[in-house]
PDB file of C-alpha atoms in Angstrom:
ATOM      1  CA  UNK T   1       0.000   0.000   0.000  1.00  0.00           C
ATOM      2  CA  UNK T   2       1.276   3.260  -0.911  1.00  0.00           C
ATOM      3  CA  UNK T   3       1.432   6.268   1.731  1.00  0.00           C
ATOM      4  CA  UNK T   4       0.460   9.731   0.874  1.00  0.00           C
ATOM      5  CA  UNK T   5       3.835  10.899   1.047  1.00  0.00           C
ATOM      6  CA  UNK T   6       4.774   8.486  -1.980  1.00  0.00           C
ATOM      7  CA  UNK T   7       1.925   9.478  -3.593  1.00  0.00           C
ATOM      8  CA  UNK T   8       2.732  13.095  -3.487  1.00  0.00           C
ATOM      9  CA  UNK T   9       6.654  12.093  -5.164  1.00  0.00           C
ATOM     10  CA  UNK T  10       4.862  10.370  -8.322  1.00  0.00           C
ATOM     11  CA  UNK T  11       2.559  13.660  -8.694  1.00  0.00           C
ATOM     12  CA  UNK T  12       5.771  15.373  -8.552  1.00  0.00           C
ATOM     13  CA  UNK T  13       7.266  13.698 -11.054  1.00  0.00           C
ATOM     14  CA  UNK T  14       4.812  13.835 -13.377  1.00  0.00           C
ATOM     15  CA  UNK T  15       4.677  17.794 -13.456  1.00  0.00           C
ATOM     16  CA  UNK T  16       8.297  17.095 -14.338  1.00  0.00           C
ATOM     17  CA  UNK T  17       7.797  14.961 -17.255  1.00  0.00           C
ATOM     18  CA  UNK T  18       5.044  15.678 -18.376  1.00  0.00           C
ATOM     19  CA  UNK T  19       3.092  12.113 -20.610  1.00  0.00           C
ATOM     20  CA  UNK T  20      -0.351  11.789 -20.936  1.00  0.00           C
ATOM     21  CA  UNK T  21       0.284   7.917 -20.602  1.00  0.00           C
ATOM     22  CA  UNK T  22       2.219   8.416 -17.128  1.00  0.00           C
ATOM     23  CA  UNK T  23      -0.631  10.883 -15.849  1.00  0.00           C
ATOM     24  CA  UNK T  24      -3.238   8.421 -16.408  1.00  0.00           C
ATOM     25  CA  UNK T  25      -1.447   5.411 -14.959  1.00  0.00           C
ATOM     26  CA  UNK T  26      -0.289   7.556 -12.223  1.00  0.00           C
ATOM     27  CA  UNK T  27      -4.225   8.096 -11.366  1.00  0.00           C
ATOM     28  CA  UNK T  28      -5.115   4.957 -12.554  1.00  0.00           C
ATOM     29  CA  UNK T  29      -2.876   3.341  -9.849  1.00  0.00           C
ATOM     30  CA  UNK T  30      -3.859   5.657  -7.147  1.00  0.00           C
ATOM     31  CA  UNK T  31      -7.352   4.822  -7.634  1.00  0.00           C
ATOM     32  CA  UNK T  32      -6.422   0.663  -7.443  1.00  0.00           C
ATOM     33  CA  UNK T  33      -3.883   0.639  -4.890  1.00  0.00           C
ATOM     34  CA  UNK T  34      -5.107   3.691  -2.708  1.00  0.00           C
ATOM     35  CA  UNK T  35      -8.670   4.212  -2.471  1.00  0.00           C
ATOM     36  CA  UNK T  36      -8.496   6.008   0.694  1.00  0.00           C
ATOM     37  CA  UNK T  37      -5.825   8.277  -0.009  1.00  0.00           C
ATOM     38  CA  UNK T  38      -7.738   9.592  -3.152  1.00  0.00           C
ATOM     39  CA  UNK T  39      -9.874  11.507  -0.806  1.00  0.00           C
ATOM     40  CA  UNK T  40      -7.160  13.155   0.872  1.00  0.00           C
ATOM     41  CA  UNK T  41      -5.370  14.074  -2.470  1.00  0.00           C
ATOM     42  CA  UNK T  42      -7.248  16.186  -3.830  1.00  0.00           C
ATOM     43  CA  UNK T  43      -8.073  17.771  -0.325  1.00  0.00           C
ATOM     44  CA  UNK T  44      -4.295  18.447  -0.350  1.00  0.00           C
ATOM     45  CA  UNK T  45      -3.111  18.683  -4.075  1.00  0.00           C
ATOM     46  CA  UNK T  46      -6.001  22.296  -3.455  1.00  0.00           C
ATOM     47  CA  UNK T  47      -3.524  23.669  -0.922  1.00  0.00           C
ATOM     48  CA  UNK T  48      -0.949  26.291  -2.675  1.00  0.00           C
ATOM     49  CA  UNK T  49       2.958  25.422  -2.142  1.00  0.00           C
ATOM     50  CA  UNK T  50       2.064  21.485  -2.339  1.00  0.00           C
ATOM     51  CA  UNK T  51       4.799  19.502  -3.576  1.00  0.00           C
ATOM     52  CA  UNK T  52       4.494  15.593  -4.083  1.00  0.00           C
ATOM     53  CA  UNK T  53       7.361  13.109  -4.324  1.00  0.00           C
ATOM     54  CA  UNK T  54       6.430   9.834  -4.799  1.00  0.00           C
ATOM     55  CA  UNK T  55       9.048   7.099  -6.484  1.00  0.00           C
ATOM     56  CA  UNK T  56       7.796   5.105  -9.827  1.00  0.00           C
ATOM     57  CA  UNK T  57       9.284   2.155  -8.599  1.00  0.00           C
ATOM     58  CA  UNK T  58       6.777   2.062  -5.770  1.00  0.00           C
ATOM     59  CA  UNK T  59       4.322   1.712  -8.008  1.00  0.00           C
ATOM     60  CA  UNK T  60       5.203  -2.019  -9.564  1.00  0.00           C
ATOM     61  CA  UNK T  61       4.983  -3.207  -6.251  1.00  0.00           C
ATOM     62  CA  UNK T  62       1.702  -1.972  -5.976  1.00  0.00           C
ATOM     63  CA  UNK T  63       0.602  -3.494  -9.624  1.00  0.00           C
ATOM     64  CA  UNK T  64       2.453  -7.029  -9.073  1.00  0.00           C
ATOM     65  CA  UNK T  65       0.789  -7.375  -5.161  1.00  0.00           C
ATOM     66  CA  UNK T  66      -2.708  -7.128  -5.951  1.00  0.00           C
ATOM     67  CA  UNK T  67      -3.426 -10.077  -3.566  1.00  0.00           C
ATOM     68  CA  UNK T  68      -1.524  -7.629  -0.983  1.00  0.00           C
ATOM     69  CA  UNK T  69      -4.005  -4.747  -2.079  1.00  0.00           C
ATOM     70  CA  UNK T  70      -7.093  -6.907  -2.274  1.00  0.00           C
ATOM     71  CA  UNK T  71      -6.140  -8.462   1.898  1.00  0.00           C
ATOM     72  CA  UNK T  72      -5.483  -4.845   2.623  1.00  0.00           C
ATOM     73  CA  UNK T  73      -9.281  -3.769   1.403  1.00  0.00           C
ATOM     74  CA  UNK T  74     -10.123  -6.906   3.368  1.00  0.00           C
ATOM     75  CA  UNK T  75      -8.379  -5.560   6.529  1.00  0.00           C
ATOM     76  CA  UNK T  76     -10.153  -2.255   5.703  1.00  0.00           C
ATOM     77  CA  UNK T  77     -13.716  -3.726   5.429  1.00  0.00           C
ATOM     78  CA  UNK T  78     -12.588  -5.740   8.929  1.00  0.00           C
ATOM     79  CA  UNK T  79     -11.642  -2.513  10.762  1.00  0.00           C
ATOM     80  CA  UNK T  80     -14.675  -1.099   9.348  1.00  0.00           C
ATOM     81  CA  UNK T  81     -17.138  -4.219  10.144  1.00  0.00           C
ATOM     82  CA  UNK T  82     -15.639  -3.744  13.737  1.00  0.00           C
ATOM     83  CA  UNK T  83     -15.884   0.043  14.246  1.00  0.00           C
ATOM     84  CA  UNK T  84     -18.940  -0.279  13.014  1.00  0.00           C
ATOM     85  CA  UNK T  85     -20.095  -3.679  15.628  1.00  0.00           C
ATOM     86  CA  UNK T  86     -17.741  -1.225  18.463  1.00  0.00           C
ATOM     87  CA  UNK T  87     -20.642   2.042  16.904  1.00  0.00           C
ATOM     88  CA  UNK T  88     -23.534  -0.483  17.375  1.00  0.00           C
ATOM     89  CA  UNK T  89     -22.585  -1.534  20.664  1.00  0.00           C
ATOM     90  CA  UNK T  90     -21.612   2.060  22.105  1.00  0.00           C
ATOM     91  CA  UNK T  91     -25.203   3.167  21.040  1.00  0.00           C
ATOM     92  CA  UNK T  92     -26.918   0.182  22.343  1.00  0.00           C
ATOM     93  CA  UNK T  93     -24.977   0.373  25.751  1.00  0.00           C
ATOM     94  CA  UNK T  94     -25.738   4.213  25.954  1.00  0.00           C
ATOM     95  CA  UNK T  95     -29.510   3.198  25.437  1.00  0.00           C
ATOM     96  CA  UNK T  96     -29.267   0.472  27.881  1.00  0.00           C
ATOM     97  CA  UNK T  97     -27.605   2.725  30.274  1.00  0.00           C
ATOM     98  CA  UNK T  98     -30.453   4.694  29.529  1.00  0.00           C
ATOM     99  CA  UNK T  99     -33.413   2.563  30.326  1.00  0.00           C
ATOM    100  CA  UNK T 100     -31.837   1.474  33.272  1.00  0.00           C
ATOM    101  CA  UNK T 101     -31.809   5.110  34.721  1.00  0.00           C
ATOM    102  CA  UNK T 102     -35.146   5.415  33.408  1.00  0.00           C
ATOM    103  CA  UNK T 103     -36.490   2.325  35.123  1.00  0.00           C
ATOM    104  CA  UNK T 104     -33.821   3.416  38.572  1.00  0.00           C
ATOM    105  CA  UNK T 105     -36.008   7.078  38.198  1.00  0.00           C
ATOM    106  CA  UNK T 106     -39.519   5.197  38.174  1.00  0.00           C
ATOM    107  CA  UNK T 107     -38.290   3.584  40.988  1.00  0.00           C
ATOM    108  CA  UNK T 108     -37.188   5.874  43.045  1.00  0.00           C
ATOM    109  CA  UNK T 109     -40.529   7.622  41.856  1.00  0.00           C
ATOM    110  CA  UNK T 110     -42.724   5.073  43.016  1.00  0.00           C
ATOM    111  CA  UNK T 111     -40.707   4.800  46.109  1.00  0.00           C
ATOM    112  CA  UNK T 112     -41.193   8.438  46.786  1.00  0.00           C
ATOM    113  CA  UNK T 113     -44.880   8.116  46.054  1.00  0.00           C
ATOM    114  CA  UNK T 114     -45.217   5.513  48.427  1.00  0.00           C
ATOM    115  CA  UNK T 115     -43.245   7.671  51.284  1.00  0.00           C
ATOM    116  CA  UNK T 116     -45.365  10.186  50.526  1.00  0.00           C
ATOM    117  CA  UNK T 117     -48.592   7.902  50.954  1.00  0.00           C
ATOM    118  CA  UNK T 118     -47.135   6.165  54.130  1.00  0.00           C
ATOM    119  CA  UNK T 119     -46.403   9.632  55.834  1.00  0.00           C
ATOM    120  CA  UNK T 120     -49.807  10.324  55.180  1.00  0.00           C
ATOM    121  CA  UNK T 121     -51.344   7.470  56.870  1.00  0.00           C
ATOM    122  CA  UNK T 122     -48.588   7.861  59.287  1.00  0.00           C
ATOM    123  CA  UNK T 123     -50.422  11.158  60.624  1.00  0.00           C
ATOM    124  CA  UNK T 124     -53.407  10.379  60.409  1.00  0.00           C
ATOM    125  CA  UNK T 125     -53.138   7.594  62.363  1.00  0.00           C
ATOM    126  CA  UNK T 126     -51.132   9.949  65.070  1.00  0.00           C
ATOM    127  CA  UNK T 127     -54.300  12.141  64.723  1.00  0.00           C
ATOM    128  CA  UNK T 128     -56.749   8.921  65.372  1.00  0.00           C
ATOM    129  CA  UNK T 129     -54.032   7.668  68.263  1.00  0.00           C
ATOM    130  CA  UNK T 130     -53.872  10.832  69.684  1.00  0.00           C
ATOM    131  CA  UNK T 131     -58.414  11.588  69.430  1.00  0.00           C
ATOM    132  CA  UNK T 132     -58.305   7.485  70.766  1.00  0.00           C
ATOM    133  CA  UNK T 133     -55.719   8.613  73.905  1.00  0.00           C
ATOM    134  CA  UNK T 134     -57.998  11.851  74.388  1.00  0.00           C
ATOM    135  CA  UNK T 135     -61.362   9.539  74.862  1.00  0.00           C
ATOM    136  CA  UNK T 136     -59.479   7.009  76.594  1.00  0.00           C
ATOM    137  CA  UNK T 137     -58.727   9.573  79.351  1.00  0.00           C
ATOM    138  CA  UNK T 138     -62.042  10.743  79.279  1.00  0.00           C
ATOM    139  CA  UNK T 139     -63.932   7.226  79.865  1.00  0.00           C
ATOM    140  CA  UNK T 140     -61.221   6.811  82.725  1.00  0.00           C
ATOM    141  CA  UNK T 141     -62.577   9.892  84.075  1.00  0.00           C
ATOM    142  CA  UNK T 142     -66.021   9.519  83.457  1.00  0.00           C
ATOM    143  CA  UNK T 143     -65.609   5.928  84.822  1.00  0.00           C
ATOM    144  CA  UNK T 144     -63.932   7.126  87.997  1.00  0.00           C
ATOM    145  CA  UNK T 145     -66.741   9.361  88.954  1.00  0.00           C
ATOM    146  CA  UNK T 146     -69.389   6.842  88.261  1.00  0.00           C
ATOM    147  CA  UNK T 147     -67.595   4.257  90.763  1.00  0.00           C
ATOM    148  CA  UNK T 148     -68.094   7.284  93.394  1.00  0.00           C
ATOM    149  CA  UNK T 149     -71.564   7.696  92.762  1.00  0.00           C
ATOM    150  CA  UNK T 150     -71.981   4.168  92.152  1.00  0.00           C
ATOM    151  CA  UNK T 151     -70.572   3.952  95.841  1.00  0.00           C
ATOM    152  CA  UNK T 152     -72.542   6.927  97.205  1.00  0.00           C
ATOM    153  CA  UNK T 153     -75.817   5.588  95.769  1.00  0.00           C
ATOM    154  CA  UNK T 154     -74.914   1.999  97.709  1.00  0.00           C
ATOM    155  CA  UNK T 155     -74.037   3.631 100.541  1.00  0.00           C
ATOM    156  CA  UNK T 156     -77.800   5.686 100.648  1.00  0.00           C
ATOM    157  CA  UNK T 157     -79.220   2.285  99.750  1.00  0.00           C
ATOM    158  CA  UNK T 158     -77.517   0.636 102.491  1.00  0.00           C
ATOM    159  CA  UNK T 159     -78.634   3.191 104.572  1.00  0.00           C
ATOM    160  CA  UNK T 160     -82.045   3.340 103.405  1.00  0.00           C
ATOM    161  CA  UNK T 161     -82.432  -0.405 104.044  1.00  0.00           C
ATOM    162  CA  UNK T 162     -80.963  -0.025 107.308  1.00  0.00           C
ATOM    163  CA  UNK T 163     -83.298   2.810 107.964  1.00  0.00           C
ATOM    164  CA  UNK T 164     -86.357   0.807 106.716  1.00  0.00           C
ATOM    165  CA  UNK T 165     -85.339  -2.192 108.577  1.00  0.00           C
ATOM    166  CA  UNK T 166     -85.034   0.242 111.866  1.00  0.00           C
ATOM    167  CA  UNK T 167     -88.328   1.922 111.668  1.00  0.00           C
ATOM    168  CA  UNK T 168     -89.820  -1.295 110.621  1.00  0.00           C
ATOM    169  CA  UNK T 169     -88.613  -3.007 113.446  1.00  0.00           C
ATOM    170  CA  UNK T 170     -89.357   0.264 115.820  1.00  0.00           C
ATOM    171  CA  UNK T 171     -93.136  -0.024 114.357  1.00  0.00           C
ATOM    172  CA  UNK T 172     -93.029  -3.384 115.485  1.00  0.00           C
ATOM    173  CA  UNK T 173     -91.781  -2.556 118.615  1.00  0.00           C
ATOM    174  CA  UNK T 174     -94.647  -0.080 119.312  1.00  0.00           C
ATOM    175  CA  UNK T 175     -96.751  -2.528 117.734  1.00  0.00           C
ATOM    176  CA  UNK T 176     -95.920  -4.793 119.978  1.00  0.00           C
ATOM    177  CA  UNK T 177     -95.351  -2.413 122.774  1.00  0.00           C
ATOM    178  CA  UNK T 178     -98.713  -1.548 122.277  1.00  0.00           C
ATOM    179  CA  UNK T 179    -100.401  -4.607 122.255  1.00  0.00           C
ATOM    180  CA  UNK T 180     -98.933  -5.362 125.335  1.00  0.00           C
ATOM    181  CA  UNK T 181    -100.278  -2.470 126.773  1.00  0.00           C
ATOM    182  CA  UNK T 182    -104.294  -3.214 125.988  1.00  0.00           C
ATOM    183  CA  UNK T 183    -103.416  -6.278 126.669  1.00  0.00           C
ATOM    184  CA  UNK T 184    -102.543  -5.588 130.492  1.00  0.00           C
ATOM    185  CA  UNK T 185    -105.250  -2.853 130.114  1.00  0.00           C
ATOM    186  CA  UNK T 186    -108.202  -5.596 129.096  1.00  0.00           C
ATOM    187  CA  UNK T 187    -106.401  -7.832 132.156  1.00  0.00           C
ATOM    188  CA  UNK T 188    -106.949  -5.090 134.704  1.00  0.00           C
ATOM    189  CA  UNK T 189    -109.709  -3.820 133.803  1.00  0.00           C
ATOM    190  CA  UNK T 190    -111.381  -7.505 133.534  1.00  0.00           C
ATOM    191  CA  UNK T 191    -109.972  -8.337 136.846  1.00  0.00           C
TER     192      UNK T 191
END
């Protein structure tokens, strides 16, 4: 394969020696041996003070290693297969790299959500705790006085059965107290 620089000397040469027959094969073996290069020679046979020295002789080793040129456009299209597998891959990682922080967002989305939601509940179920706590005193309370009366009320029962049973038992008494008075009053008087 030919380099630009030997390129450049068989331009150079031609300008000297000026053939119509060398000028053709001159482009005619650029085009076989260097297809690549052709782009960048007439990027740089444009620019003003160029000067190209490229040996013939370089040139029948170009013409009698075809198989050379033809393993070289196979190591091209290689390299290119490969930058081109290496392009495909850097794009698909970058997308995969990209759907995983697209799925890692959702997630820490959702997870967000859900710490949102559960602090939620969270207070509100401080609020019902704390409205529970508030009626639970209250009952306690309200309980505690109701034993007092409760007791108060037994106590005036207790007493009012005591007091029943006395003045039932003092009516009995004067009943009886009574009885045995006419009684001794019908005995003296019937004596």
């Amino acid at each position: 394969m030919l380099f630009p620089s030997e390129y450049a000397e068989i331009q150079s040469l031609n300008q000297d020696h000026p053939s119509p027959f060398v000028n053709n094969f001159a482009v005619s073996m650029q085009e076989a041996c260097m297809p690549s290069v052709l782009q960048y020679n007439t990027f740089l046979t444009n620019l003003p003070n160029f000067q190209a020295n490229v040996p013939v002789h370089d040139f029948s080793s170009c013409v009698s290693n075809n198989s050379t040129s033809d393993e070289g456009d196979d190591q091209l299209h290689t390299n290119m297969i490969i930058d081109e597998r290496k392009q495909r891959r850097m794009i698909s990682n970058r997308e995969s790299a990209r759907r995983s922080r697209m799925r890692k967002q959702k997630h820490l989305d959702e997870l967000w959500s859900q710490v949102v939601r559960l602090r939620t509940e969270n207070y509100s179920l401080i609020d019902k705790l704390n409205n529970l706590s508030e009626s639970h005193d209250k009952v306690l309370e309200e309980n505690a006085k109701l034993k007092e009366e409760n007791s108060g009320l037994r106590q005036m029962l207790t007493d009012a059965q005591l007091s029943s049973t006395y003045n039932s038992l003092k009516d009995l008494e004067e009943a009886h107290f009574n009885a045995e008075s006419s009684s001794d009053q019908s005995i003296s008087n019937s004596q």
